[in-house]
Each structure stands twice: as structure tokens, then as C-alpha cells.
Coordinates of C-alpha atoms in Angstrom, one line a residue:
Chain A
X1 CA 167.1 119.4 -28.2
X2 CA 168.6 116.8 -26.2
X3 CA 167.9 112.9 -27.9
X4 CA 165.2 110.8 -26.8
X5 CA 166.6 107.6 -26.2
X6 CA 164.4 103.8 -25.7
X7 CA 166.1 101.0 -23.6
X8 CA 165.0 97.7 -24.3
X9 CA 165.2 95.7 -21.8
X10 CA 166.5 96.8 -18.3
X11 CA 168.6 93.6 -18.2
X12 CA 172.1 94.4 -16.2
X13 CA 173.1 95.4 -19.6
X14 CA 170.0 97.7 -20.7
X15 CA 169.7 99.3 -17.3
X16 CA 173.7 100.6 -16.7
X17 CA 173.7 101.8 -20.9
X18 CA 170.2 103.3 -20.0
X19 CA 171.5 104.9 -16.2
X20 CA 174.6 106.6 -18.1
X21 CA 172.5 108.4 -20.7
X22 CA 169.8 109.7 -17.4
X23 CA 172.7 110.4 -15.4
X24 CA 173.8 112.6 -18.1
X25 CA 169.9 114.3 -18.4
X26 CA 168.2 112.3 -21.2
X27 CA 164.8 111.0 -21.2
X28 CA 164.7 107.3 -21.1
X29 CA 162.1 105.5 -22.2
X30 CA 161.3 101.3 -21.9
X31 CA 158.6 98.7 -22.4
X32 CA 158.2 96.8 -18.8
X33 CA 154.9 95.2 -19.7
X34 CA 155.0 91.6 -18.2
X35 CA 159.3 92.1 -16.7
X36 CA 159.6 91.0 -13.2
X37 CA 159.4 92.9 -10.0
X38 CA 163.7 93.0 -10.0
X39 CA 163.8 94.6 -13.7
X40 CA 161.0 97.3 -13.0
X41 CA 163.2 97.7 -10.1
X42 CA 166.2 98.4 -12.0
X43 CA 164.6 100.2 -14.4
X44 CA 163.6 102.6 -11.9
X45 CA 166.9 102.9 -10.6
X46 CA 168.2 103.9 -13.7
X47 CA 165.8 106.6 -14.4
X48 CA 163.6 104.4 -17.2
X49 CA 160.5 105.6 -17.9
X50 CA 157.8 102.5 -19.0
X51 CA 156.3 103.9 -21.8
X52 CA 153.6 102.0 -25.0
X53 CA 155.0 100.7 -28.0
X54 CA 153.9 103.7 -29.9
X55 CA 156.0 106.1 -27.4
X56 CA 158.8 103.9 -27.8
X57 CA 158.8 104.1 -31.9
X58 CA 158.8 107.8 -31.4
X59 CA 161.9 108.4 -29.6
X60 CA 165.0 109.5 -31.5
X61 CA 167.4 106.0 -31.1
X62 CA 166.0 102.5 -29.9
X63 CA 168.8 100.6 -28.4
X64 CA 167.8 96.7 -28.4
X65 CA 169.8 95.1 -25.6
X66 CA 168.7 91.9 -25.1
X67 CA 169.8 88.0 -24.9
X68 CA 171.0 86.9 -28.2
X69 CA 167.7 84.4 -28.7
X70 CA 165.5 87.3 -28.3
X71 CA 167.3 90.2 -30.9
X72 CA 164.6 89.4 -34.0
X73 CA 161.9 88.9 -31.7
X74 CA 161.8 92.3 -30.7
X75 CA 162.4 93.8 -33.8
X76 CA 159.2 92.2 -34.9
X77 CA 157.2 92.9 -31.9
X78 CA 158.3 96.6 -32.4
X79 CA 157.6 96.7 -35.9
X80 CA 153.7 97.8 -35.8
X81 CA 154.7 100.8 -33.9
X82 CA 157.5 101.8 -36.0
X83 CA 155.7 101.7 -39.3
X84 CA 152.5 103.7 -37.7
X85 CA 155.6 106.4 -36.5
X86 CA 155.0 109.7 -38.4
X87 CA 158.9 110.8 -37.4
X88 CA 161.1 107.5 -37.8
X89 CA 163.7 106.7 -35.4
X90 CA 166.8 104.7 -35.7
X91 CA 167.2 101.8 -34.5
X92 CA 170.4 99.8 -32.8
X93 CA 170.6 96.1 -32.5
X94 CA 173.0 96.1 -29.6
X95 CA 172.8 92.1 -29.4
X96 CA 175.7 89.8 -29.8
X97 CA 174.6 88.1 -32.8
X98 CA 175.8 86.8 -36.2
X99 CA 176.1 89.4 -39.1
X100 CA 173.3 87.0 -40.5
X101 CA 171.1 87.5 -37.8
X102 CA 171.6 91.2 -37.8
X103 CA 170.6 91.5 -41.3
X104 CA 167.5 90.0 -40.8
X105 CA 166.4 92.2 -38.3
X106 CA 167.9 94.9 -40.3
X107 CA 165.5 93.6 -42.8
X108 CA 162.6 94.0 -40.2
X109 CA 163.5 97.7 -39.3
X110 CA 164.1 99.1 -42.2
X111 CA 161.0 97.6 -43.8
X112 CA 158.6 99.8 -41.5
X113 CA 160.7 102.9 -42.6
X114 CA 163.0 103.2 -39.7
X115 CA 167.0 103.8 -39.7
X116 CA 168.9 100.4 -38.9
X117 CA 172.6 100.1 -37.2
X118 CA 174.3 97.3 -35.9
X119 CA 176.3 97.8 -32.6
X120 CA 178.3 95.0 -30.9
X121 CA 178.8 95.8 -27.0
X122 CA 181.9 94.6 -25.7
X123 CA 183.0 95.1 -21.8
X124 CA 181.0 94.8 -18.5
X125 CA 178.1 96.7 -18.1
X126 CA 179.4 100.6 -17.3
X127 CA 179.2 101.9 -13.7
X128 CA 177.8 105.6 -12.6
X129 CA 181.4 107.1 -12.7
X130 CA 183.3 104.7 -14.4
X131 CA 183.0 102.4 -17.8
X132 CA 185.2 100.3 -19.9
X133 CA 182.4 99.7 -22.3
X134 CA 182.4 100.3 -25.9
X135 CA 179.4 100.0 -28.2
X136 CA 180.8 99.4 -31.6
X137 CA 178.6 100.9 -33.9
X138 CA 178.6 100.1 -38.2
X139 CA 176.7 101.0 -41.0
X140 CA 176.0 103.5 -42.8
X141 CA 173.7 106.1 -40.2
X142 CA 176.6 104.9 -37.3
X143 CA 177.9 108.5 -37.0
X144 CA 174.3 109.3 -36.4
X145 CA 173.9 107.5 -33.5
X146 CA 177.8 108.2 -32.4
X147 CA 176.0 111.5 -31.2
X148 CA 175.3 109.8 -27.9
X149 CA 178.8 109.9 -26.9
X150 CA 178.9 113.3 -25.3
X151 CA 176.3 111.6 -23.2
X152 CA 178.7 109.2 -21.2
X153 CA 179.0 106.3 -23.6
X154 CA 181.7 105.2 -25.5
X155 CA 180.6 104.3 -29.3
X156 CA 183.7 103.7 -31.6
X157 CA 182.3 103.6 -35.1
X158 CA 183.9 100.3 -36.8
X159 CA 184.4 101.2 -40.8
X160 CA 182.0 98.4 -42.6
X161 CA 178.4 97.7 -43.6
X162 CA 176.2 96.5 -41.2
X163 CA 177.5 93.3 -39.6
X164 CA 180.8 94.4 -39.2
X165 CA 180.5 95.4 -35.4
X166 CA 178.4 92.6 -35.0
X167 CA 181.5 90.4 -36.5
X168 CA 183.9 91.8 -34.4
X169 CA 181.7 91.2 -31.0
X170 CA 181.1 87.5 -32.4
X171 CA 185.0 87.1 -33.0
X172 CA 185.9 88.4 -29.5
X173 CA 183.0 86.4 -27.5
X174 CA 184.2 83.7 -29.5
X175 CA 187.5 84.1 -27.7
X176 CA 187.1 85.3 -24.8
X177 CA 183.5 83.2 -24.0
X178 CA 185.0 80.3 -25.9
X179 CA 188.0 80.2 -24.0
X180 CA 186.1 80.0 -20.7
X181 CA 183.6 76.7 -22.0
X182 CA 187.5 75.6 -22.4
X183 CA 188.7 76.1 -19.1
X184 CA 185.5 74.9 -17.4
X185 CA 185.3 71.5 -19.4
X186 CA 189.5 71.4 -18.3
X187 CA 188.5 72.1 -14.4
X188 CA 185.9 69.8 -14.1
X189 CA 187.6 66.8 -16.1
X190 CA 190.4 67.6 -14.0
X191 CA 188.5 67.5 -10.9
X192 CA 186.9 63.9 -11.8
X193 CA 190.0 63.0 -12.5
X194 CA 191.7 63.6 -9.4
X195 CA 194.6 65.8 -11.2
X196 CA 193.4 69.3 -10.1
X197 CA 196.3 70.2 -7.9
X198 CA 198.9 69.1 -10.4
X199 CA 197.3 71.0 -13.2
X200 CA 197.0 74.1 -10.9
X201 CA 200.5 73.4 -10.1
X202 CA 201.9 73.1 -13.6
X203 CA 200.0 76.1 -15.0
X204 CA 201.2 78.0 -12.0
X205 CA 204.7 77.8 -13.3
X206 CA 204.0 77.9 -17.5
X207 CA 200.7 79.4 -17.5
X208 CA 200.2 82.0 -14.8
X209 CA 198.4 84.4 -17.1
X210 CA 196.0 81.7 -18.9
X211 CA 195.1 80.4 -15.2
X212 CA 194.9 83.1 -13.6
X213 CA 192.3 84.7 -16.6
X214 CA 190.4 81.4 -16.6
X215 CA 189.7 81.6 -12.5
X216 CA 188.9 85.2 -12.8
X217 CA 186.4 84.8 -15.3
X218 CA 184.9 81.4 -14.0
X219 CA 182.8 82.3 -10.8
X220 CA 181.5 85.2 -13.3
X221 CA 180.1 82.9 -15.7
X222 CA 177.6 80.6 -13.8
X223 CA 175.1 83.3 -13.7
X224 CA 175.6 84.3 -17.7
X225 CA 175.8 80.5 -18.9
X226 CA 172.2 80.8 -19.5
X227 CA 172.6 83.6 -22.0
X228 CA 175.6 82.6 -23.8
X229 CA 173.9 79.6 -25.2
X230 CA 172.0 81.2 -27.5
X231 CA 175.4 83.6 -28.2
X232 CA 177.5 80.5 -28.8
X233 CA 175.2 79.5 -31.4
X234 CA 175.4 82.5 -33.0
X235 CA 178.5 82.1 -33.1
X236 CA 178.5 78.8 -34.5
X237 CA 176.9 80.1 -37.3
X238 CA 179.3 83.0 -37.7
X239 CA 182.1 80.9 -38.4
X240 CA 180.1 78.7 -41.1
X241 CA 178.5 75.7 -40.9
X242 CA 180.6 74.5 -43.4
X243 CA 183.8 74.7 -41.4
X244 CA 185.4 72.8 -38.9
X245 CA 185.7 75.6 -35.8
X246 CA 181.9 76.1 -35.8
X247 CA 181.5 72.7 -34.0
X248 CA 183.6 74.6 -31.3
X249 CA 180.8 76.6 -30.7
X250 CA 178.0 74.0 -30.9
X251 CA 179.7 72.3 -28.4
X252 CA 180.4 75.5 -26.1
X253 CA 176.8 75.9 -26.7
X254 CA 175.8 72.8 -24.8
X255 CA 178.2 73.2 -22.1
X256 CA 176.8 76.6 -21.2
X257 CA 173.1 74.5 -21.3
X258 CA 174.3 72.0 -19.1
X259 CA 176.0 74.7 -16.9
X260 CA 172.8 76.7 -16.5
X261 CA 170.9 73.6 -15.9
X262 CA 172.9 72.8 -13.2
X263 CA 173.4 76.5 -11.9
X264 CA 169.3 76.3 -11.7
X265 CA 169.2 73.0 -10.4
X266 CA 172.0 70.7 -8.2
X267 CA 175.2 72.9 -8.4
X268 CA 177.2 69.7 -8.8
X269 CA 179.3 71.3 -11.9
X270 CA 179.7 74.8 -10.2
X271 CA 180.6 73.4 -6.9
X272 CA 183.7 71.5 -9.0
X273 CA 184.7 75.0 -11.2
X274 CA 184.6 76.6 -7.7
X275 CA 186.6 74.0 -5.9
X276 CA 189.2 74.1 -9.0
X277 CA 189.4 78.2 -8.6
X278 CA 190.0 77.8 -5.0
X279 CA 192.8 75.6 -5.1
X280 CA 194.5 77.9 -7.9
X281 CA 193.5 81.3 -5.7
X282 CA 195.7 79.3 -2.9
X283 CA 198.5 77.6 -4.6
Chain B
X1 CA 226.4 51.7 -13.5
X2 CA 224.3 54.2 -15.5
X3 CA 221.2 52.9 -16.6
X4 CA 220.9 52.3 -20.6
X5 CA 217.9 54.0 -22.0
X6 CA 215.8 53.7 -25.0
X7 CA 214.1 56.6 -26.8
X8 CA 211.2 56.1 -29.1
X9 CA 210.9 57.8 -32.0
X10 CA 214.0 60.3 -32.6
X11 CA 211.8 63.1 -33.6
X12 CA 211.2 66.6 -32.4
X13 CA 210.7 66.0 -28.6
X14 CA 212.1 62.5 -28.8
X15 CA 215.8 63.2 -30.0
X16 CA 215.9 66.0 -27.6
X17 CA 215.4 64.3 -24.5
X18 CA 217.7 62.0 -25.9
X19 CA 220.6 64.8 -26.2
X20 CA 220.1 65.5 -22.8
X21 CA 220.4 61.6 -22.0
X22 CA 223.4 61.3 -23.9
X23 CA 224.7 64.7 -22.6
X24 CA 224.7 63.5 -19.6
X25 CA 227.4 60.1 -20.3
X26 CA 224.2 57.9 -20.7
X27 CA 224.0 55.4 -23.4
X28 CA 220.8 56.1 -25.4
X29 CA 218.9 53.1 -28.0
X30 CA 216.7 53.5 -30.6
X31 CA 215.1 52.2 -33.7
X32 CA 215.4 53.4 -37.2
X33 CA 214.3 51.0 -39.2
X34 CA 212.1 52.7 -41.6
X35 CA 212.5 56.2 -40.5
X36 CA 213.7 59.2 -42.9
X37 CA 217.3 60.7 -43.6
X38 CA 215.8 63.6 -41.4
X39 CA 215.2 61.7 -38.3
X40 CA 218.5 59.4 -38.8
X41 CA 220.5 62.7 -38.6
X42 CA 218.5 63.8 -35.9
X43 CA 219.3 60.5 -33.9
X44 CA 222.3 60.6 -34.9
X45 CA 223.0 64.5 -33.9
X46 CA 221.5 63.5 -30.2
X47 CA 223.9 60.7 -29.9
X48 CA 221.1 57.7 -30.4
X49 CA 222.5 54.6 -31.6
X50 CA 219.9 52.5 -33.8
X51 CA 219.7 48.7 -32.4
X52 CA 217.3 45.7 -33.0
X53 CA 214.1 45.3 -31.0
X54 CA 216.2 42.8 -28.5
X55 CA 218.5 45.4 -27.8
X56 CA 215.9 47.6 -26.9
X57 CA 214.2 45.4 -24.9
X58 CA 217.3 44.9 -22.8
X59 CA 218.0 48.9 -22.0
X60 CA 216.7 49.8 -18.2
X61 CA 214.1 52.2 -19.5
X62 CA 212.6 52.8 -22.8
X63 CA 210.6 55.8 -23.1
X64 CA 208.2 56.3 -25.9
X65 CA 207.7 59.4 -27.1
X66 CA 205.5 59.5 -30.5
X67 CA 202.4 60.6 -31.7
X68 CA 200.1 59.9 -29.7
X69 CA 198.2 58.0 -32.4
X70 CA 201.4 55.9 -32.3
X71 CA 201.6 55.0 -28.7
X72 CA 199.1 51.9 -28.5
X73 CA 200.7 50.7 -31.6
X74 CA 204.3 50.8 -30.5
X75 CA 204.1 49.0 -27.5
X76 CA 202.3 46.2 -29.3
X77 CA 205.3 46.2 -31.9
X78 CA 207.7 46.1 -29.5
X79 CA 205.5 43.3 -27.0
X80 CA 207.6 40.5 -28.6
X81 CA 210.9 41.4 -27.6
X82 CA 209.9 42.9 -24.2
X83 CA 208.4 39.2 -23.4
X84 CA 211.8 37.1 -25.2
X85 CA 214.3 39.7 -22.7
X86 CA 215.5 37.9 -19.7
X87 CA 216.0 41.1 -18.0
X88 CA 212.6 43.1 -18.3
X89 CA 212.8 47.1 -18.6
X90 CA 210.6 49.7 -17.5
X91 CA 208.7 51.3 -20.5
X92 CA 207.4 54.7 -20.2
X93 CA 204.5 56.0 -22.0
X94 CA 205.2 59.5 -22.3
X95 CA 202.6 60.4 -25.1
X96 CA 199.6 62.5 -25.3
X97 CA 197.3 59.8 -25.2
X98 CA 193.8 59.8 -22.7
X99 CA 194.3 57.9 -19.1
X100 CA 192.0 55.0 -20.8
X101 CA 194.8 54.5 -24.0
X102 CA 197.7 54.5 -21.3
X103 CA 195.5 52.0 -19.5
X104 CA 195.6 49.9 -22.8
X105 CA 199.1 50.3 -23.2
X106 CA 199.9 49.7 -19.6
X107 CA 198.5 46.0 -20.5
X108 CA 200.1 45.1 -23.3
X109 CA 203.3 46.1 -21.6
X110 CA 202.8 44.6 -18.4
X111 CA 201.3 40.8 -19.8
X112 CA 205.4 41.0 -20.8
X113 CA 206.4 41.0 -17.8
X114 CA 208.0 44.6 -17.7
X115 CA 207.2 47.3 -15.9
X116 CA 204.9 50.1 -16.5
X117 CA 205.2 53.7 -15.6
X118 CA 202.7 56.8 -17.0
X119 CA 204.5 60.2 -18.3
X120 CA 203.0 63.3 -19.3
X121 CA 205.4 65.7 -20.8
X122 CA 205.0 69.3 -20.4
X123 CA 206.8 72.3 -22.0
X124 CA 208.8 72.4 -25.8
X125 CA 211.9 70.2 -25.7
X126 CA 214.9 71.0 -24.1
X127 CA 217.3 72.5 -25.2
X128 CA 221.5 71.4 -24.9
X129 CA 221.8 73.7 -22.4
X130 CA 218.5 74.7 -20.9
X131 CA 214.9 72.7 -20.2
X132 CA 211.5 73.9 -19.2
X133 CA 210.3 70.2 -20.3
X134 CA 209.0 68.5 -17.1
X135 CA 208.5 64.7 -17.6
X136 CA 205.5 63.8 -15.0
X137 CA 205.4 60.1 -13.7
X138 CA 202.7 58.7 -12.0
X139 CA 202.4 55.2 -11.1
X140 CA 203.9 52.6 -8.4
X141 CA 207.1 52.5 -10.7
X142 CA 207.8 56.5 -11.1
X143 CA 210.4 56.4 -8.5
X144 CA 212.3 53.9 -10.2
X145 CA 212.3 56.1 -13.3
X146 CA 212.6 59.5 -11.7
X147 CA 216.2 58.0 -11.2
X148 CA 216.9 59.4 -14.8
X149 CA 216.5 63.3 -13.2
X150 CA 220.5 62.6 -12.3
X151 CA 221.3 62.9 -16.2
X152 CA 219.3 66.6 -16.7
X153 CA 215.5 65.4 -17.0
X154 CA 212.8 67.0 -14.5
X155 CA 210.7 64.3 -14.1
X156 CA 208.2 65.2 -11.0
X157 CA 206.7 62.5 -9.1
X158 CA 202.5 62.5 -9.3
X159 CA 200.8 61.4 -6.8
X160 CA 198.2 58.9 -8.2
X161 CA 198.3 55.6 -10.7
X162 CA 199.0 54.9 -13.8
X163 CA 196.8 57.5 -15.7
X164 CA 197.4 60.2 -13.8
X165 CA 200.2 61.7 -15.4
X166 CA 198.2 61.2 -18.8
X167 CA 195.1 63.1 -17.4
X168 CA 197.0 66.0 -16.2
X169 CA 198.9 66.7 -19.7
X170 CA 195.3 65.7 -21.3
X171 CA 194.0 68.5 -18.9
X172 CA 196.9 70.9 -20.0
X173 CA 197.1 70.3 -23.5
X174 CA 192.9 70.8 -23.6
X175 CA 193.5 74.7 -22.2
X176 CA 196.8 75.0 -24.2
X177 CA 196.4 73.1 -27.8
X178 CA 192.1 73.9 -27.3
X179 CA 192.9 77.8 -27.0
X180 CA 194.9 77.6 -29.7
X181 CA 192.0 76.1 -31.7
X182 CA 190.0 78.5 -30.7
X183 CA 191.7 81.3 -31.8
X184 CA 192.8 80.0 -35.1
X185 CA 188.9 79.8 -35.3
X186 CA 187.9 83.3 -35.0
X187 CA 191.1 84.9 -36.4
X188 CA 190.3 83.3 -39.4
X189 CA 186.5 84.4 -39.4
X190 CA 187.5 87.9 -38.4
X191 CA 190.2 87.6 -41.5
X192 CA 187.2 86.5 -43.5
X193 CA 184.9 88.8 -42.5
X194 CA 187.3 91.6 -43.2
X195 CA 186.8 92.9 -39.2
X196 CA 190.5 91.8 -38.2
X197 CA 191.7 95.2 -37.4
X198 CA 189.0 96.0 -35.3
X199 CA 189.5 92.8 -33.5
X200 CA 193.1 93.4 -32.7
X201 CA 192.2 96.8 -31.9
X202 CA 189.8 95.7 -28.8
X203 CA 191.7 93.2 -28.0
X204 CA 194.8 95.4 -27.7
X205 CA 193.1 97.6 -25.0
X206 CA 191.2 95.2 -23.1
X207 CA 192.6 91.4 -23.5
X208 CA 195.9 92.0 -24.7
X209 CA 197.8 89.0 -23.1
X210 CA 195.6 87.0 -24.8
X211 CA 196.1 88.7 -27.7
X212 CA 199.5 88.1 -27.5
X213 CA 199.0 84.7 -26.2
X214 CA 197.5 83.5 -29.1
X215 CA 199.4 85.4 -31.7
X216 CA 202.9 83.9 -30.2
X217 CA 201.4 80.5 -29.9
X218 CA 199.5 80.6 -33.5
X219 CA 203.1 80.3 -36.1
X220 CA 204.2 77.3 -33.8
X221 CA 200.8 75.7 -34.3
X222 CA 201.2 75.3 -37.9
X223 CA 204.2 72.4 -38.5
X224 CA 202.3 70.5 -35.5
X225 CA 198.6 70.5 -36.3
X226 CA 199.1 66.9 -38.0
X227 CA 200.1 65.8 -34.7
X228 CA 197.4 68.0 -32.5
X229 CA 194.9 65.5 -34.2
X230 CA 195.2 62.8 -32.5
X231 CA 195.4 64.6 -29.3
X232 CA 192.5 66.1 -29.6
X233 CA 190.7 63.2 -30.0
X234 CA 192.4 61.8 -27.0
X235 CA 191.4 64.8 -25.3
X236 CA 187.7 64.3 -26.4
X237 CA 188.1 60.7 -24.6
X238 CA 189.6 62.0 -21.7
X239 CA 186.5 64.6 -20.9
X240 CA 183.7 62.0 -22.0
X241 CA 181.7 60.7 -24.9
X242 CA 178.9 61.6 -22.5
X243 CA 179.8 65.0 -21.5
X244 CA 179.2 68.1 -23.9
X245 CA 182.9 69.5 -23.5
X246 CA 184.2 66.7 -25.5
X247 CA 182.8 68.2 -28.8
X248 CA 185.0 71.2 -28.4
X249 CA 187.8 68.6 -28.5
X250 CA 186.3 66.5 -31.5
X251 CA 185.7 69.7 -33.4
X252 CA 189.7 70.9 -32.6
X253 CA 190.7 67.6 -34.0
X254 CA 188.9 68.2 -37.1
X255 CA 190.1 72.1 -37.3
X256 CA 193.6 70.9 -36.4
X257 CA 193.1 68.2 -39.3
X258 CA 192.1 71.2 -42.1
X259 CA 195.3 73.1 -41.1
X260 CA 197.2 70.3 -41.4
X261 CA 195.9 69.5 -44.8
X262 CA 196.6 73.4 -45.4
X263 CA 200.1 73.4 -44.3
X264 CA 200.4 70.5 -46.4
X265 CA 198.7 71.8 -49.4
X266 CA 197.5 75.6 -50.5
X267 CA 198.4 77.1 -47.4
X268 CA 195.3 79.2 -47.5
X269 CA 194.4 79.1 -43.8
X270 CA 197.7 79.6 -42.7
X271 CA 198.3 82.7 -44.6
X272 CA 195.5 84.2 -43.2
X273 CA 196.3 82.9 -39.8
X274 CA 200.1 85.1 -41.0
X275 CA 198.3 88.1 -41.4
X276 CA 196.4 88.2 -38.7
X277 CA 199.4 88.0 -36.0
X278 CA 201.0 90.2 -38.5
X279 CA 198.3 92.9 -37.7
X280 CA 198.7 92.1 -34.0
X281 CA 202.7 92.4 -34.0
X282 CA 202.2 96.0 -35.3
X283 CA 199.2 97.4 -33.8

């Protein structure tokens, strides 16, 4: 018998993982109690079915897909159903969070009975006939779970304990989300500055493929900023307190906060990264 | 008749401009008073010839080039002579420093009576018979020093006042010198986390010029990352005390000052930093 598979939540994330697996003739099921009228929407559209906690417990894989703040909160909110579950299922903490963070709501899982692995997902959201993502999957049930592939995702299982694919989603959001709280605090002190064009020109000539990645990825971030606060502290706390680069993500951190403030409020900020990524798109 | 210049300090950057100077049939100052056997060769290699303070004082141009924790501190050394010369020079502040420290430098200059012009350099240093160095000058003096592009310096003209060539390599240096920082970061908590290979494996299929980026930039870093300290600090200055982006520059400066003490020291850090371009070289 085909897998029985729980989303949760019908984010952009959620809903494209969830519309592969439906696409591909699995049930889907998700929790939409108090989620806006645009997720039940999506959720709709990708074949979701809202369904009680209890329901949700009893599928065969839970896959939590949700903002980094939010990963333990579920686990815990879930955790009544999955202990009163008579068959247990297992369940994948998708979220980009620390290996710490992940054990503790390993901890939360497994203490109701149910399987636990860690996944890191790295890459855009997948499209109906066409993905570039990759759910990294560790621990010890991973191959378990690795099932789902011949239902349209990709799920490369990382050798390690879980918290390894969690680390390697932490040390590639690190870069690739870091590097982008780089170029943004570059572009607007830049812009203040009155040296935009000359940067634009000089990195034209030395740096085509930093500038070029750091305007592609800029007008992308505005709308995210709000959810990679919470992922840049994870991050933070992924490197160590105790060391020196984890003030690099405390600091990204804050950016991203002000960024989202100002995406939500008087698009000052934004209106400078845009005006930067214009003048490189034209140079 | 060609202008006489003055390069300050002969080191790395310094001693090559110099070459290029003296290359070129200029005559080319400096001072090594105090300075090691290393840099002595080194001036001596690049055709410098080591003079008093006066003699300095009375070139056309003298162009600092030091660390930029230096920069304040050499103008002020050299203030008496430039007020005692009967002839005043232009002195170009070339360093890494934030458009407020050229700003302070600027004055100390100019209450001598010389002139004042800001530089920026971009690029490694050039080389005897090729350069990708470009010397920016901003200021109402620039044209006066662009002169020296005659003798096999690019030194482009930017539009703006003194400070403007400073913000553009602050701007610069932050993407260049930051991303570096950032990737010694999470290379070293992949390394420690033992999820390297999976990192460069990802990063291979779906951000490999960054991958390579980094891992071509990351051995370079290591003999320099005494110097990056200062700069980063700099940097911080240039984007704010007030503005969140400045802690990603004050946490570089003190990541940049644990290498340093590394390089200098066990070497820890920088083995692992090794090993993980090692990995990336042959995935």
C-alpha cells in the first residue's frame, strides 16, 4: 500500500513537497486549523487534505516544514496525538535548524514512541514537472523515509546521526543566506554613500560572478527576510557561541529583522537594494 | 621632469607599486628606518631608495600604502616634515581605512599645507610585467595624481570627494574580505561537525562558483588575516555603529583576529580550513 504522507504547513515550501507526492497519487494529509484564507488555498491546490491531529499521527511519515522559530513548537503541539497513535509514524523535521535544535525535538518525538529523522531541505521549492530540490535525510530510520523517492522527491541520505543533515543545511544557508546579509549591508552602504556605480563598475570587471549571484538573489530575499531571522540564529548557535563567526550570524540575524521590518513597513531599505541591482542589471 | 614619488611602507602591495614606479625611469623614496631585513630587500629589489623624512617630504607624491591601522598614524609621523618642506607634495592615502579615517587623515595632511588626494586600491599587486591593481582617486586633487598612470599605474578618476575612493574599496573589500569570513566560518563548522563532504557535495551541483570562489580565495586568506583586522573594523565604521550590518564586520575582525593568532600559533584553524579546499579540489 502506497504511504500516507502529513504536510505540515502548506507554506510555499510544504505545499510544492506536499503537490509532488499527490501529483504522484498519495494521500496528503495537513492541519489548517486557524492558517489563512491563501494557505488553505494552497493547500487545496496541492491536493492537502485538512485532517485532526489524531489523523495526522496516523499517517505513515509527518514531514514538519515550517519557519525555523516554529520546528519544536510543533513537535510539541503534535506530541498528544502521537503518543495516543496505536501504529507510530515517523517523523521528519524538515526545518533549517541547529543539530541542537533538532535533538530536542528529536527528544520530543521519540518520547511519545514515534520514529525521528532529521532532513535539511536545500533548493527552491520543486515545481509540477521540474525540481532541483533535495531533502537531506540522516539518522538512523533515513532509508525508511528515502522510500518516498519513487514518489517525485529527491532525498539523498547524508551518512551521520541525526543532526548531520541538519548541519550541512546550517553550513550552506550559512553561506549562501550569509553571503546575501553581506551583499545587502554592501548595496545599501554603498548607496548612502554615493559610490554605487563605481562599485557596480569595479565588480563588473573583478567580480562578475560574486555580483552578478548577489543581484540575482537580492530582489528574492525581501519577502524571506522575515523567516531567515530565526534561521540566522540557528545558525549562530550552530557555529558556537564560543567562537568568533557566530557573531556573523547574530548580526545577519538583525539585518534580516530590520529588512522585514522595512519590507512590512516604508520600503526605504528595499527601494536602495533595488536601485543597486538595477544599476548592476544595466552596466 | 618626472615626478619623484614616495612609497610608504615597502611591503607586499607597497614595494610593488613601487617596481612598477621605478620600472618606469621614476625615482621612488622611502623610509626604512626600523623596518626588517625582509622589507629592506624588498625595497631594495623594487628599486626604493631609503631617505630621511625631509626627503620624503620633498618628492611630488607620496603614497601611503600600510595597514590600514597604520594610516592615521603615518601621516601624523610624517606631519613635521611635510609642514618644514618649502615645496609641499601631494600625499595619497591609499589604505583600507573608512571615508571618516581618510577624513582624519586628510586634516592632518592638509593643516601642512600639502595636498590631499583619497585612493582606494583594488586587485593583488602588480606584477613586473602585468597589473589588475587599479589605484582609485577621488578628490579635487586626483587629476594631479592620475599623472602617475604615464609610469604603468591604473589609477581611475572617481567622481566624488575625498572619501569616496575609501568608501568604494570599504564597499568592495566588505563583499570580498566579508565572504571570505564567511566561509572560513562554516567550513570550519562543517569540518567540525564532520558534514564537510556533504557540504562540498551540494555545493558542487548547485553553487559551485562559490564553491570555488571561496576555496581559491580561502589559502590566500591566511598570511593576511593580521592585516584583514583592522579593515574590518574600518568596514564596521564605514556601514554604521547604528546600523545592524556593521556587526557582521566587527564579528570578521574578530574571526580574522583568531586566524591570525592561528597562523601565528597552532595552526589549528587553518589546517582545517586546508582540508576542506582539499576536499573541494578533488570532489
Amino acid at each position: 500500500m502506497p504511504p500516507i504522507v502529513a504536510v505540515i504547513a502548506p507554506g510555499m515550501m510544504g505545499s510544492a513537497v506536499a503537490k509532488r507526492l499527490s501529483t504522484a497519487g498519495l494521500e496528503i494529509r495537513t492541519l489548517l486549523a486557524g492558517r489563512s484564507a491563501e494557505s488553505r488555498e494552497r493547500a487545496a491546490a496541492a491536493g492537502m487534505r485538512d485532517v485532526a491531529p489524531g489523523q495526522v499521527a496516523d499517517a505513515d511519515f509527518i514531514l514538519s516544514i515550517v519557519p525555523p522559530g516554529q520546528a519544536l513548537g510543533l513537535a510539541e503541539r503534535l506530541a498528544p496525538a502521537l503518543r495516543a497513535a496505536s501504529r507510530k509514524p515517523i517523523y521528519v523535521d524538515c526545518n533549517a535548524v541547529s543539530p541542537e535544535t533538532v535533538l530536542r525535538v528529536a527528544h520530543v518525538v521519540r518520547e511519545t514512541g514515534a520514529g525521528f529523522v532529521d532532513g535539511g531541505i536545500i533548493g527552491p521549492p520543486p515545481e509540477p514537472d521540474s525540481s532541483r530540490t533535495r531533502i537531506y535525510l540522516s539518522g538512523p530510520d533515513a532509508g525508511k523515509v528515502a522510500l518516498l523517492e519513487r514518489y517525485g522527491l529527491s532525498m539523498p541520505i547524508q551518512p551521520g546521526p541525526v543532526g548531520a543533515a541538519s548541519a550541512m543545511k546550517m553550513s550552506y544557508a550559512g553561506i549562501t543566506k550569509g553571503f546575501t546579509a553581506l551583499g545587502a549591508t554592501m548595496m545599501l552602504a554603498a548607496m548612502r554613500a554615493g559610490t554605487a556605480d563605481a562599485l557596480v563598475a569595479e565588480m563588473s570587471v573583478s567580480q562578475p560572478q560574486l555580483l552578478k549571484w548577489l543581484t540575482t538573489q537580492m530582489p528574492r530575499m525581501h519577502g524571506k527576510a522575515y523567516r531567515w531571522v530565526a534561521e540566522m540564529q540557528e545558525i549562530a548557535a550552530f557555529v558556537g557561541a564560543d567562537r568568533p563567526g557566530a557573531g556573523l550570524y547574530e548580526a545577519a540575524a538583525n539585518l534580516y529583522e530590520v529588512i522585514a521590518a522595512d519590507v512590512a513597513g516604508p520600503r526605504e531599505e528595499t527601494k536602495l537594494l533595488d536601485a543597486f541591482c538595477d544599476k548592476a542589471r544595466t552596466a
